[in-house]
């Protein structure tokens, strides 16, 4: 009887995905890979995995080969073994993270699962020499935990709770051990368990073929999503290896941002030169966080910074201030193309691209057909902003742009003539350098802010004060958020606190970034009608997809069929 049910499930799944592909989605991997994942998860009835699994690249697990590993197994597991390079757990991660549906809020109550999947897939295969069967067993175990978590949270009345209450509730439920499961990463100390869960060992060649290097090159910090910072517990983070040929794990990390987490991907990785300049990548060795409370975060980051060739104080300022929902910040030139594609397929967010290599700009212009992203800040290094090179990639629409020059050679905000929030521009002129400006990328009627900055721009305190004061007036007039100049620093522009005299020496994007993003979040709220809802507090996710993508029809069909099954 079970075998017959399995066959029926397989046939129906195949038909569903075949129809879904025909309906126009461009994000599907081969049906075979999708079916494998569904077969592994079909027993988890509580997880509405179909909806989210269709939104991103769906890949299967590949056990990375080394001398100690044997990957023989059944036909299904051979599919896993021979699938795309890298340990992609996207579908499993998304399966159990529909916290909006089950908890009614932006609290990521199932972040544990991502760590379990990632840790077990790599650790058990490579470090312990387990074969694929053992790894799949771990996935099944985690799926059971997911089901238990969902059952618990579906019992809760969260309608009257604010974000901070839900944060406390989440920590209380898990720290009391009520959801403790043998072998699962939940229990008395959730923060410590999550940290252990996310720990992934990178930074060395793993013996795989075809240049599939495991680098602990991307540092991902995942934060509890709370509107109010009070009583919010900061989750530990993860070190996610980037594969030269398959960045699925980085996509997996970015996916969390669309579920209410703040995710920071830090690194400046040139994928084309990973092999030849591995010593450079060592500046971004894995960061292992052992703490679970925000008060320890600065110390941990300080320890990490000492490992870097060029220590930065950017991380701790972000960690202190950015704990609110629906913000995705991505920093790493190598991660830009697929990061944007993935966020486009998921939800709205604020995307920061720092030190974008010029070669990536062309890619950006192609993938900026995203109807969902709300704001994009793009910062280019000085080397990329000469007139000739810039004009190769960015054209100018003078009818849409009115560059405002002030006495400090800093070019201002878009003209009001643009008439809509989907046409925001910023250009910054490097002192004594050529004028820079940007094309309206438009993002299919979504608002976009583009900034060209210089890593070498030197602003004195007086210049900086003038800049922020002038910008504040323009921000009110044109409803444009903060624009952060290179090498500038201010603790809080709105509070008009004293700006450091050594602004030119400090790292880009200090604490003012928090206020900037808060303002952008308010813009999203004010323009929520563009997203089809009245407030960011509502679950706009389904509605946005429903209004903007042909994929929605396929998603709806799959969900309907799964209910029948």
CSV table of C-alpha atoms in Angstrom, one decimal, residues 25 49 56 62 86 104 132 162 202 217 262 266-267 277 280 287 301 356 360 375 382 391 458 476 556:
chain,number,residue,atom,x,y,z
A,25,UNK,CA,8.8,29.7,-14.7
A,49,UNK,CA,7.2,23.2,1.2
A,56,UNK,CA,14.5,29.6,-5.9
A,62,UNK,CA,25.8,16.1,-3.9
A,86,UNK,CA,27.8,21.7,-4.1
A,104,UNK,CA,1.6,34.9,11.7
A,132,UNK,CA,24.8,9.6,1.3
A,162,UNK,CA,4.3,42.3,18.8
A,202,UNK,CA,35.9,26.0,5.0
A,217,UNK,CA,34.8,33.0,2.2
A,262,UNK,CA,18.9,40.4,8.5
A,266,UNK,CA,30.8,39.9,3.9
A,267,UNK,CA,33.6,39.2,1.6
A,277,UNK,CA,45.4,33.9,-5.1
A,280,UNK,CA,44.1,36.6,-0.4
A,287,UNK,CA,34.0,33.3,11.6
A,301,UNK,CA,33.7,40.3,16.0
A,356,UNK,CA,31.0,46.3,-7.3
A,360,UNK,CA,29.5,42.9,-12.8
A,375,UNK,CA,15.6,49.6,-3.2
A,382,UNK,CA,37.1,54.5,-7.9
A,391,UNK,CA,29.8,54.7,-20.1
A,458,UNK,CA,38.4,62.1,1.4
A,476,UNK,CA,12.7,65.4,2.7
A,556,UNK,CA,-0.9,27.9,-6.7
